PDB file of C-alpha atoms in Angstrom:
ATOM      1  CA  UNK A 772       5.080 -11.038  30.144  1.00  0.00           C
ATOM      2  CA  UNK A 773       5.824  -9.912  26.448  1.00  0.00           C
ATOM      3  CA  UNK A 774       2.876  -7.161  26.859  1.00  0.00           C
ATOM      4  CA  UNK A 775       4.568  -6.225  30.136  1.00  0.00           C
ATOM      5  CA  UNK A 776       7.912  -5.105  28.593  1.00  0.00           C
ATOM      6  CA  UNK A 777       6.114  -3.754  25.480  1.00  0.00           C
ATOM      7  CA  UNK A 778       4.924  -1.486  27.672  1.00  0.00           C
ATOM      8  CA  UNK A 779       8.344  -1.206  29.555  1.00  0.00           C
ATOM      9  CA  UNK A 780       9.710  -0.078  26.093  1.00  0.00           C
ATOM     10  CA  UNK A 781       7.012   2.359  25.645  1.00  0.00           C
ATOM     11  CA  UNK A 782       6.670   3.930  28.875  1.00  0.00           C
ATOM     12  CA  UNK A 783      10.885   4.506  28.833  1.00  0.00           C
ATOM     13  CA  UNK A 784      11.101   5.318  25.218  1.00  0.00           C
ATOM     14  CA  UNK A 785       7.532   6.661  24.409  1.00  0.00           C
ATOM     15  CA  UNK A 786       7.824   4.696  21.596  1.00  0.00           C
ATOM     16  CA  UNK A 787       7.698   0.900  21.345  1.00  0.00           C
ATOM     17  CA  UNK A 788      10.208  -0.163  18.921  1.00  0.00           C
ATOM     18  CA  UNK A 789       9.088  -3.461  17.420  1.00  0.00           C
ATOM     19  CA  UNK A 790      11.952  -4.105  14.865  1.00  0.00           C
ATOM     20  CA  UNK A 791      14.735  -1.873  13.186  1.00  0.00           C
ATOM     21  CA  UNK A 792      15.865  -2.754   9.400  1.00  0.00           C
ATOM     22  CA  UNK A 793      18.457  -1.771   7.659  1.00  0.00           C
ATOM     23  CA  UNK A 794      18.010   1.645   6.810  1.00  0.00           C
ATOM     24  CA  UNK A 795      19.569   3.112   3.441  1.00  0.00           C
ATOM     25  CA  UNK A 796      18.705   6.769   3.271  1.00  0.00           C
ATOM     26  CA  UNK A 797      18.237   8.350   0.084  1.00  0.00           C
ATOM     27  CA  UNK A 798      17.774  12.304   0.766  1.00  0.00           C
ATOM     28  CA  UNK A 799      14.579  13.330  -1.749  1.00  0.00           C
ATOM     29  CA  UNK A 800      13.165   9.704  -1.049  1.00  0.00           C
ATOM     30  CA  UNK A 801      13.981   9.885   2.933  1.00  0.00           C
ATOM     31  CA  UNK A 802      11.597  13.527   2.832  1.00  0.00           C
ATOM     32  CA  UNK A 803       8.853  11.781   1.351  1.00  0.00           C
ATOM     33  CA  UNK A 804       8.346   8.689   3.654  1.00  0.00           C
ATOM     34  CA  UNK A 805       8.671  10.938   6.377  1.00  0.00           C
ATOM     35  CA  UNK A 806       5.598  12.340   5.580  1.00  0.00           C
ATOM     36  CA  UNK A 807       3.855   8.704   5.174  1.00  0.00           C
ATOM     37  CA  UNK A 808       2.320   7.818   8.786  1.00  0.00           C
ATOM     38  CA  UNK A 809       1.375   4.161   7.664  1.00  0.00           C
ATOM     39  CA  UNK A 810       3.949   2.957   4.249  1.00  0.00           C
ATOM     40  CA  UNK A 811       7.492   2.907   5.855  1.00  0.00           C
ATOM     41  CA  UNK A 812      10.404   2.408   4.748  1.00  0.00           C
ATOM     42  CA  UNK A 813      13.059  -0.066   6.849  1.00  0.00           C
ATOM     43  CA  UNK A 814      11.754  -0.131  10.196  1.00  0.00           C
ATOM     44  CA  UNK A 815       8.876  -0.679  11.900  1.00  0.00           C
ATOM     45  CA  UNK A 816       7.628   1.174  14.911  1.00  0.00           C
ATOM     46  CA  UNK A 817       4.196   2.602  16.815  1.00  0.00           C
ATOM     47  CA  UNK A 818       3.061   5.125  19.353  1.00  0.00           C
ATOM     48  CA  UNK A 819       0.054   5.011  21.209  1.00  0.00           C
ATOM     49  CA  UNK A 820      -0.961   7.666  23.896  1.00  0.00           C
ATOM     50  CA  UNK A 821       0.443   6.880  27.197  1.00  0.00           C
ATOM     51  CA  UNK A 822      -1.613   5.443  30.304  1.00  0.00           C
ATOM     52  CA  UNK A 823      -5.328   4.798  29.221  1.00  0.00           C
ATOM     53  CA  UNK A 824      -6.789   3.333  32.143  1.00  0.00           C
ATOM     54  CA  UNK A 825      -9.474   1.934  30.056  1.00  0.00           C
ATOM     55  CA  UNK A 826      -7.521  -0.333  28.094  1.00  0.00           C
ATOM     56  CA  UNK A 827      -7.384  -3.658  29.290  1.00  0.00           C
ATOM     57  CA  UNK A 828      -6.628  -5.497  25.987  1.00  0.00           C
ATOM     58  CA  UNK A 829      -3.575  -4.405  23.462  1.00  0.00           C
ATOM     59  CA  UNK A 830      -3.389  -6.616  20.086  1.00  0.00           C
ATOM     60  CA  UNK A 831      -0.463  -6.781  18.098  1.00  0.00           C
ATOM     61  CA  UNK A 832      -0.618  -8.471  14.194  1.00  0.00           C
ATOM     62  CA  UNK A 833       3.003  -8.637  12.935  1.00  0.00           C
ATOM     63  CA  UNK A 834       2.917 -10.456   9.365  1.00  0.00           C
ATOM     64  CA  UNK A 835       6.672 -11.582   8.846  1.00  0.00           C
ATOM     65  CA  UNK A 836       7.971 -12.608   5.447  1.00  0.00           C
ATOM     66  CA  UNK A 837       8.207 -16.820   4.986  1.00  0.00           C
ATOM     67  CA  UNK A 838      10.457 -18.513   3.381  1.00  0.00           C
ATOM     68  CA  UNK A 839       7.962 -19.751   0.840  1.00  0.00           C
ATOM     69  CA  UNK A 840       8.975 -22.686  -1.783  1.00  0.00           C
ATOM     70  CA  UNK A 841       8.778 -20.924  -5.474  1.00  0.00           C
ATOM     71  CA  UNK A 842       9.240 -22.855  -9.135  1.00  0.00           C
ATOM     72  CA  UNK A 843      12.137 -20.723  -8.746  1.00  0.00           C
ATOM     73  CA  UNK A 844      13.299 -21.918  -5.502  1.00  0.00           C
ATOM     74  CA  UNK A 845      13.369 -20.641  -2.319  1.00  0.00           C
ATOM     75  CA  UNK A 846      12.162 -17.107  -0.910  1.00  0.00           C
ATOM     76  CA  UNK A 847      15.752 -15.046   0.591  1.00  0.00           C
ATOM     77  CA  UNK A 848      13.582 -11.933   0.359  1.00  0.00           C
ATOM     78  CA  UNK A 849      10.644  -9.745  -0.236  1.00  0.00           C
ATOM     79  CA  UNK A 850      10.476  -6.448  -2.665  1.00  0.00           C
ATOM     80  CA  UNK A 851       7.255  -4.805  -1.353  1.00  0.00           C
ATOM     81  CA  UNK A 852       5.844  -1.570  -3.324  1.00  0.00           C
ATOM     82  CA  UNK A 853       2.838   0.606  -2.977  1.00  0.00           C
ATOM     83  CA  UNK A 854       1.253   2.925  -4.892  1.00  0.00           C
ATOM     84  CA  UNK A 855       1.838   4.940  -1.592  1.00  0.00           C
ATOM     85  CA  UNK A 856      -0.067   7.972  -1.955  1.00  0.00           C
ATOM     86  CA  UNK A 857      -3.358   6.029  -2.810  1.00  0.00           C
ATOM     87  CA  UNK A 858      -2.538   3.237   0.344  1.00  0.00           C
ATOM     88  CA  UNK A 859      -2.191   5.914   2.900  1.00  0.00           C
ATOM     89  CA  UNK A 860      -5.880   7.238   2.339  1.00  0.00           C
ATOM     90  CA  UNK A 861      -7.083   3.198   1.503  1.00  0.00           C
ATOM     91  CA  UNK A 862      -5.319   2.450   4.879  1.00  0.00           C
ATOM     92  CA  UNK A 863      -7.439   5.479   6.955  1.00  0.00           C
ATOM     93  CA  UNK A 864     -10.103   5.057   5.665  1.00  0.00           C
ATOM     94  CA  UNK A 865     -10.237   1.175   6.895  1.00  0.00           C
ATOM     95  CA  UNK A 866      -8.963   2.362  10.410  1.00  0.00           C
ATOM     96  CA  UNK A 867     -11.994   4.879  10.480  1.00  0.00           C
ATOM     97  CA  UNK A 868     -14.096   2.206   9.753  1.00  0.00           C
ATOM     98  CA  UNK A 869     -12.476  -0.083  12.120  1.00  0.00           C
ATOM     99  CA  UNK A 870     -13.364   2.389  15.117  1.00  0.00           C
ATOM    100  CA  UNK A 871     -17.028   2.407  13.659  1.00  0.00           C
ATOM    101  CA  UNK A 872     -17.630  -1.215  13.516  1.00  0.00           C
ATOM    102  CA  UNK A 873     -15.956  -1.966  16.928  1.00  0.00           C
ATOM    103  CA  UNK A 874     -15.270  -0.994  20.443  1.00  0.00           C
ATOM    104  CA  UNK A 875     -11.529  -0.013  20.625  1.00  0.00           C
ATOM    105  CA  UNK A 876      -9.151   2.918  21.628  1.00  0.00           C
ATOM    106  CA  UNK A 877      -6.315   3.411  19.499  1.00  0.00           C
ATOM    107  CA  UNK A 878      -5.284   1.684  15.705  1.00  0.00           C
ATOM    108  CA  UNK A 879      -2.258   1.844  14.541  1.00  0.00           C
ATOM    109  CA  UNK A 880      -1.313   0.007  11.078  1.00  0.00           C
ATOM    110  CA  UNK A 881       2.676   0.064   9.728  1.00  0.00           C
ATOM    111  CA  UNK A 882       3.418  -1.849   5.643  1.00  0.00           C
ATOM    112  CA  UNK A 883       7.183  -1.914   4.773  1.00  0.00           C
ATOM    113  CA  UNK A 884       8.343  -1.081   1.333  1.00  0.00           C
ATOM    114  CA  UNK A 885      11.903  -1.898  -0.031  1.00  0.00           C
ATOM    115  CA  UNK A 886      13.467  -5.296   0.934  1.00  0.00           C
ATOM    116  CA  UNK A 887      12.108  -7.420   3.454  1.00  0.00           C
ATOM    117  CA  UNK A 888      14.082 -10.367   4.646  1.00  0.00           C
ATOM    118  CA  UNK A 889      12.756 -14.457   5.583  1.00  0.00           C
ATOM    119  CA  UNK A 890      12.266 -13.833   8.953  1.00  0.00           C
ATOM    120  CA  UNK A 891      11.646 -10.073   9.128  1.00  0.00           C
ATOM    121  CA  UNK A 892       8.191  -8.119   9.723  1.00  0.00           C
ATOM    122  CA  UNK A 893       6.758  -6.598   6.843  1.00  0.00           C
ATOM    123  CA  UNK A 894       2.970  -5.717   8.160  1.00  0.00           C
ATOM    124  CA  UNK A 895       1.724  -4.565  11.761  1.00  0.00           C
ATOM    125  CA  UNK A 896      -1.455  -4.236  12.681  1.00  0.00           C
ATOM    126  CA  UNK A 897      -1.987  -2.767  17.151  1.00  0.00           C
ATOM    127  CA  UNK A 898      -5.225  -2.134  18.584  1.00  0.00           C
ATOM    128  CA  UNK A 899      -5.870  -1.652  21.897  1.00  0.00           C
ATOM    129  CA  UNK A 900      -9.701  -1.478  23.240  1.00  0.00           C
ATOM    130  CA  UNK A 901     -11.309  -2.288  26.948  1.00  0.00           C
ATOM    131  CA  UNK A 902     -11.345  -5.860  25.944  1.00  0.00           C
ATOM    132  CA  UNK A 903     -10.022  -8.411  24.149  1.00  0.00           C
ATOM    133  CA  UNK A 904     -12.984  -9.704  21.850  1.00  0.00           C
ATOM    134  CA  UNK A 905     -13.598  -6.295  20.573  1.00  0.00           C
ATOM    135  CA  UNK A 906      -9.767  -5.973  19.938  1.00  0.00           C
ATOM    136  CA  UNK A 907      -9.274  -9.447  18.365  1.00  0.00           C
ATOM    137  CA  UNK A 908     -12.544  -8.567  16.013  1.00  0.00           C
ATOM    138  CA  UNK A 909     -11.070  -5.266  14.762  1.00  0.00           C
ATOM    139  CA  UNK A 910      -7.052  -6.507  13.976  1.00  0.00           C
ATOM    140  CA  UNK A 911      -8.965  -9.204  11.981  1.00  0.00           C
ATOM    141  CA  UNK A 912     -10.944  -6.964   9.987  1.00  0.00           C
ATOM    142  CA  UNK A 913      -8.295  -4.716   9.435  1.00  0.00           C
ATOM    143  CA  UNK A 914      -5.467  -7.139   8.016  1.00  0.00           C
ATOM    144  CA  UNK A 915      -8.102  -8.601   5.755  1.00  0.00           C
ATOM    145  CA  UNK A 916      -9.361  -5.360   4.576  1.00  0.00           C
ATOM    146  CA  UNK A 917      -5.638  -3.903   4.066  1.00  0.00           C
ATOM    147  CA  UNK A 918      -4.368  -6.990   2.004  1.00  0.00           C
ATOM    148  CA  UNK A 919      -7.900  -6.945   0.551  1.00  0.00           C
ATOM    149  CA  UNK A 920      -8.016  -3.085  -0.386  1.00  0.00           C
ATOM    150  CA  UNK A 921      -4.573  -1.466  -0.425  1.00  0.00           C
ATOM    151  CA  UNK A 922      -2.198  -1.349  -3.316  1.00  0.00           C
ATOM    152  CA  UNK A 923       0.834  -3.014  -2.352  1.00  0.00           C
ATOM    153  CA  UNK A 924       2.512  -5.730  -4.276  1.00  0.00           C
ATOM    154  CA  UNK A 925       5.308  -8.269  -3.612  1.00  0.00           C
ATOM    155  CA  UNK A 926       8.076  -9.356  -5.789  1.00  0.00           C
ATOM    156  CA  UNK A 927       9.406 -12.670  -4.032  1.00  0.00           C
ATOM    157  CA  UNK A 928      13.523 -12.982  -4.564  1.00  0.00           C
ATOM    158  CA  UNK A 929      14.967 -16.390  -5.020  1.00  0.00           C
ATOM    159  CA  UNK A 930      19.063 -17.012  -5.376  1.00  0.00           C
ATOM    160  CA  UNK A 931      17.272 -17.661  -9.108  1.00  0.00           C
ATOM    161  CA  UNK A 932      15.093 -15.149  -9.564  1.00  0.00           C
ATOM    162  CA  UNK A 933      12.171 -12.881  -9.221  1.00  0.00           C
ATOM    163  CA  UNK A 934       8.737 -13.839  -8.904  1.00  0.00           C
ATOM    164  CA  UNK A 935       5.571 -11.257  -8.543  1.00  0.00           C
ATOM    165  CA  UNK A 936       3.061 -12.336  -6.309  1.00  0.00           C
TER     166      UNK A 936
ATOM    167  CA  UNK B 468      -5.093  26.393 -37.949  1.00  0.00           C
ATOM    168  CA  UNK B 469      -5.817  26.125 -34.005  1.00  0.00           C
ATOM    169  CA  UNK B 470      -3.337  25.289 -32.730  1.00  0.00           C
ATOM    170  CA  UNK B 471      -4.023  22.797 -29.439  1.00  0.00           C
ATOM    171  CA  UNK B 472      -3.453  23.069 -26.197  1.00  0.00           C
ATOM    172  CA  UNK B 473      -1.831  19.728 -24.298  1.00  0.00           C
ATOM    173  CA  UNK B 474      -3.438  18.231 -21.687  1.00  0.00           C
ATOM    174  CA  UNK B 475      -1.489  15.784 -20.306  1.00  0.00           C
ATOM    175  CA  UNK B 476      -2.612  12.825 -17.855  1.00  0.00           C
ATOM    176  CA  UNK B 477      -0.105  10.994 -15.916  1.00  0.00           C
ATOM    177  CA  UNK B 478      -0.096   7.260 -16.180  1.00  0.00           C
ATOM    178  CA  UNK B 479       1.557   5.025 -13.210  1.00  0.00           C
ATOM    179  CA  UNK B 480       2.108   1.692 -13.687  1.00  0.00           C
ATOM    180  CA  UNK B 481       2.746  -0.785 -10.382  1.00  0.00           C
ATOM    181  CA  UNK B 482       3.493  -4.161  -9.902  1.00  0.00           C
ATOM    182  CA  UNK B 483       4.447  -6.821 -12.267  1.00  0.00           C
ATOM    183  CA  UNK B 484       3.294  -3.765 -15.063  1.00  0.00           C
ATOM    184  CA  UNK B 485       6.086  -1.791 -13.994  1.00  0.00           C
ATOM    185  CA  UNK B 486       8.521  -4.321 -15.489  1.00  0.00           C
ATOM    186  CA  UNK B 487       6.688  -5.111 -18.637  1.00  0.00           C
ATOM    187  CA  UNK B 488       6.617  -1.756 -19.111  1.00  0.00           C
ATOM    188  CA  UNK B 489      10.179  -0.755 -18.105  1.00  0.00           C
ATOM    189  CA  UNK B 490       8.979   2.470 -16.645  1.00  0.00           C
ATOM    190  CA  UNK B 491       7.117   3.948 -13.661  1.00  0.00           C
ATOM    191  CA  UNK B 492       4.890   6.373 -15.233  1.00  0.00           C
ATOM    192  CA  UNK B 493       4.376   8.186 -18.847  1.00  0.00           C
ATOM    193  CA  UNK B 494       2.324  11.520 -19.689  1.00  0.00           C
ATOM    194  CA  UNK B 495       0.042  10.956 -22.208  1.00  0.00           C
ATOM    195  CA  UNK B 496      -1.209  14.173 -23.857  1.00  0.00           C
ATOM    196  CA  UNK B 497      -5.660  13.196 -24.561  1.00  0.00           C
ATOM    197  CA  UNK B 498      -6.096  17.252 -26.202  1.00  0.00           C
ATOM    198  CA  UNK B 499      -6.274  15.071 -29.515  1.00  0.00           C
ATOM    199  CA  UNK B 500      -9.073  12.713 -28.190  1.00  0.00           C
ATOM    200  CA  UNK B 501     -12.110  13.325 -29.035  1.00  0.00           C
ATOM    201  CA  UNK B 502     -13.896  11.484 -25.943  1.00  0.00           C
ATOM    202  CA  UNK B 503     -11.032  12.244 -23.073  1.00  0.00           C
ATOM    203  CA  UNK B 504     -12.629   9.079 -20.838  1.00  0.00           C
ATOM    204  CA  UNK B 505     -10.483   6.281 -18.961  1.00  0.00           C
ATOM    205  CA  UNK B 506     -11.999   3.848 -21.981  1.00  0.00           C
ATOM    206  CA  UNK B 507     -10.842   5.516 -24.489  1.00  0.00           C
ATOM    207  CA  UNK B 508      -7.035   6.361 -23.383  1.00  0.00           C
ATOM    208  CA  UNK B 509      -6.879   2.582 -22.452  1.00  0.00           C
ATOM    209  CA  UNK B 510      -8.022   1.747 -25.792  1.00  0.00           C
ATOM    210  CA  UNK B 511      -4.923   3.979 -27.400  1.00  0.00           C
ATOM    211  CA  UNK B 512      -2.623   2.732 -24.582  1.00  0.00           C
ATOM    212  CA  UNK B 513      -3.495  -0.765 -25.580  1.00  0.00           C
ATOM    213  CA  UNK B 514      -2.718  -0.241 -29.137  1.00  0.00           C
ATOM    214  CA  UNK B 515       0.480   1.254 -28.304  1.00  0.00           C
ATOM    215  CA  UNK B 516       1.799  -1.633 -25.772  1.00  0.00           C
ATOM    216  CA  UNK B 517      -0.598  -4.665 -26.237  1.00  0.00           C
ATOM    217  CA  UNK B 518       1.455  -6.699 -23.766  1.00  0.00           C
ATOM    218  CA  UNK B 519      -0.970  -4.681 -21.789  1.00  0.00           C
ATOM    219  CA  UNK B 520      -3.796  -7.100 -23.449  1.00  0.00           C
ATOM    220  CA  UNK B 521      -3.145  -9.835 -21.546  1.00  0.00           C
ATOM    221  CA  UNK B 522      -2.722  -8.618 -18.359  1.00  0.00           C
ATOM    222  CA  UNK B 523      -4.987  -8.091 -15.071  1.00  0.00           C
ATOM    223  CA  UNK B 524      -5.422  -4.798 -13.171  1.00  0.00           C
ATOM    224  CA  UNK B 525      -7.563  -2.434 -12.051  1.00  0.00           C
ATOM    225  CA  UNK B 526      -7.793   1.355 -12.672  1.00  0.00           C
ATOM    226  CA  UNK B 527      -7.327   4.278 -10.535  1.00  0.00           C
ATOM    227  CA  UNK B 528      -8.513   7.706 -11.356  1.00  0.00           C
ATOM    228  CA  UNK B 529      -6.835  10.464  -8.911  1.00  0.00           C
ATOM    229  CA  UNK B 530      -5.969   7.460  -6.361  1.00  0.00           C
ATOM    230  CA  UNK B 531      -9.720   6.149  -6.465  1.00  0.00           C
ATOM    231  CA  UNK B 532     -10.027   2.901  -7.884  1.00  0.00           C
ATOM    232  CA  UNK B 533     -13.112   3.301 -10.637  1.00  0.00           C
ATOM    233  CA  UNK B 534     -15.453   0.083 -11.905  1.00  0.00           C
ATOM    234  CA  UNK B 535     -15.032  -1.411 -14.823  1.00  0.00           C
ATOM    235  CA  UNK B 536     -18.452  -0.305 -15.979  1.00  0.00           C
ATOM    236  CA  UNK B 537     -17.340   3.228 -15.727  1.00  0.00           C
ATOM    237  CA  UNK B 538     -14.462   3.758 -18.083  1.00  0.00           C
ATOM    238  CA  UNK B 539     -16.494   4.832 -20.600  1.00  0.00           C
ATOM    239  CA  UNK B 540     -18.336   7.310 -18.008  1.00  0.00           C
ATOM    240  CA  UNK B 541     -15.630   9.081 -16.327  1.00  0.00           C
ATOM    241  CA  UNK B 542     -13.614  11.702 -18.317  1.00  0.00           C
ATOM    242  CA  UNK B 543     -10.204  13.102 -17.361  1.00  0.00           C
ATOM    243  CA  UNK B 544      -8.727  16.503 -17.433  1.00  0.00           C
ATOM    244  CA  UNK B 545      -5.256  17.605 -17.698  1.00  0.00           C
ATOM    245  CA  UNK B 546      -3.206  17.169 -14.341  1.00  0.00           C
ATOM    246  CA  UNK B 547      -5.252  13.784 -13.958  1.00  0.00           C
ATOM    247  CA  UNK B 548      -3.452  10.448 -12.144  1.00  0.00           C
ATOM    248  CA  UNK B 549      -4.577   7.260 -14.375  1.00  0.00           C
ATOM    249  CA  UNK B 550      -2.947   4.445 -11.902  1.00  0.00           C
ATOM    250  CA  UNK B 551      -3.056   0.445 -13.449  1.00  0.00           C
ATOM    251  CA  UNK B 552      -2.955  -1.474 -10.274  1.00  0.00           C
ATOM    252  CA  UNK B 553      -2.562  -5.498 -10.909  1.00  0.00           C
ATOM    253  CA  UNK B 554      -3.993  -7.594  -8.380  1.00  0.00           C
ATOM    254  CA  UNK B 555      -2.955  -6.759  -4.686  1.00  0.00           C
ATOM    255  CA  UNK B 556      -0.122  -9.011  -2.469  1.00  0.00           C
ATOM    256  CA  UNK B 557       0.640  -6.549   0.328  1.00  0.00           C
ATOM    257  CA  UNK B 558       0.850  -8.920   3.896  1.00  0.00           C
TER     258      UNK B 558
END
């Protein structure tokens, strides 16, 4: 049922919105994530091409921030940063390889920078191919390669402090 | 006496560097190196904040991340990106 009204969403919205954040807009900072397709900044959303008759399998990966036990105490939020220029090619490149190693349709891959709270996604990974195995195969390479192979770090925020990860 | 041209390479610093460092990035100006290679700027860069000493990263040159074993091989240019990238957490 929950791929039924992701669809739903996307069919009436052409876009499937998976979770909105708190947005704080800074103007010169707001221009340049706007031209990031893959490092975002306070929401998380994807588009994939309408209809594709193909597709019987859709995979969604959403890696959600834990309330983790630190020496510090425990996690209230996550301070994610990238090195963002350098992640969005380390990020294509892994989807082109993705396609190459497996048999699916469309990849789509979304990291949040800026705070992410207990609770909240930080990391989505969709992939929809014909079926299921080859889908399955491919999101599992891909959120091991991008945690593997992407510059992004996480500073883990206690009511006592700051811990990098 | 000639007088030198800069050539200035941009160093970024990420992660748990950024604090130790208190900054983002620096220009570093290698026209008065005599080898201009990654090894050699990291050996000056070392001297001039050895809390860098103890720490663990790797290296990007122009967003490609270069192997240890070629520091001393690749040479930079002015208008180069010298990125020190600590271990990776993203998830």
């Amino acid at each position: 049922m929950e791929m039924k009204s992701l669809f739903f969403l996307h069919s009436r919205e052409d876009k499937t919105k998976v979770f909105d954040g708190k947005e704080k807009k800074k103007k010169g900072r707001a221009e340049d994530m706007r031209k990031r397709k893959y490092i975002v900044k306070g929401k998380i959303s994807f588009r994939f091409s309408r209809g594709d008759e193909k597709c019987g399998s859709f995979v969604v990966f959403l890696g959600v921030v834990r309330a983790d036990k630190t020496p510090v105490g425990k996690v209230k939020y996550i301070e994610y940063s990238a090195y963002e220029e350098m992640a969005e090619k380390e990020i294509e490149k892994i989807i082109k390889e993705a396609k190459e190693k497996f048999r699916v349709e469309e990849i789509d891959v979304k990291h949040r920078v800026g705070k992410v709270r207990v609770g909240e996604p930080s990391f989505l990974v969709v992939v929809s191919s014909e079926h299921r195995k080859e889908g399955f195969a491919a999101a599992k390479y891909i959120t091991d390669e991008v945690k593997k192979r992407v510059p992004i770090w996480k500073k883990e925020v206690t009511d006592k402090g700051k811990i990098w990860k | 006496m000639r007088k030198s041209k800069s050539e200035n390479v941009k160093i970024l610093f990420y992660g748990v560097l950024r604090d130790i460092m208190g900054k983002k990035q620096i220009l570093f100006d290698v026209s008065g190196l005599e080898n201009k290679t990654v090894s050699d700027i990291m050996k000056v860069l070392i001297d001039m904040f050895p809390s860098l000493k103890e720490k663990k990263f790797e290296i990007a040159l122009n967003r490609e991340v270069i192997r240890k074993e070629d520091y001393k091989l690749c040479k930079v240019k002015d208008g180069d990106e010298i990125a020190l990238l600590p271990p990776f957490s993203g998830g």
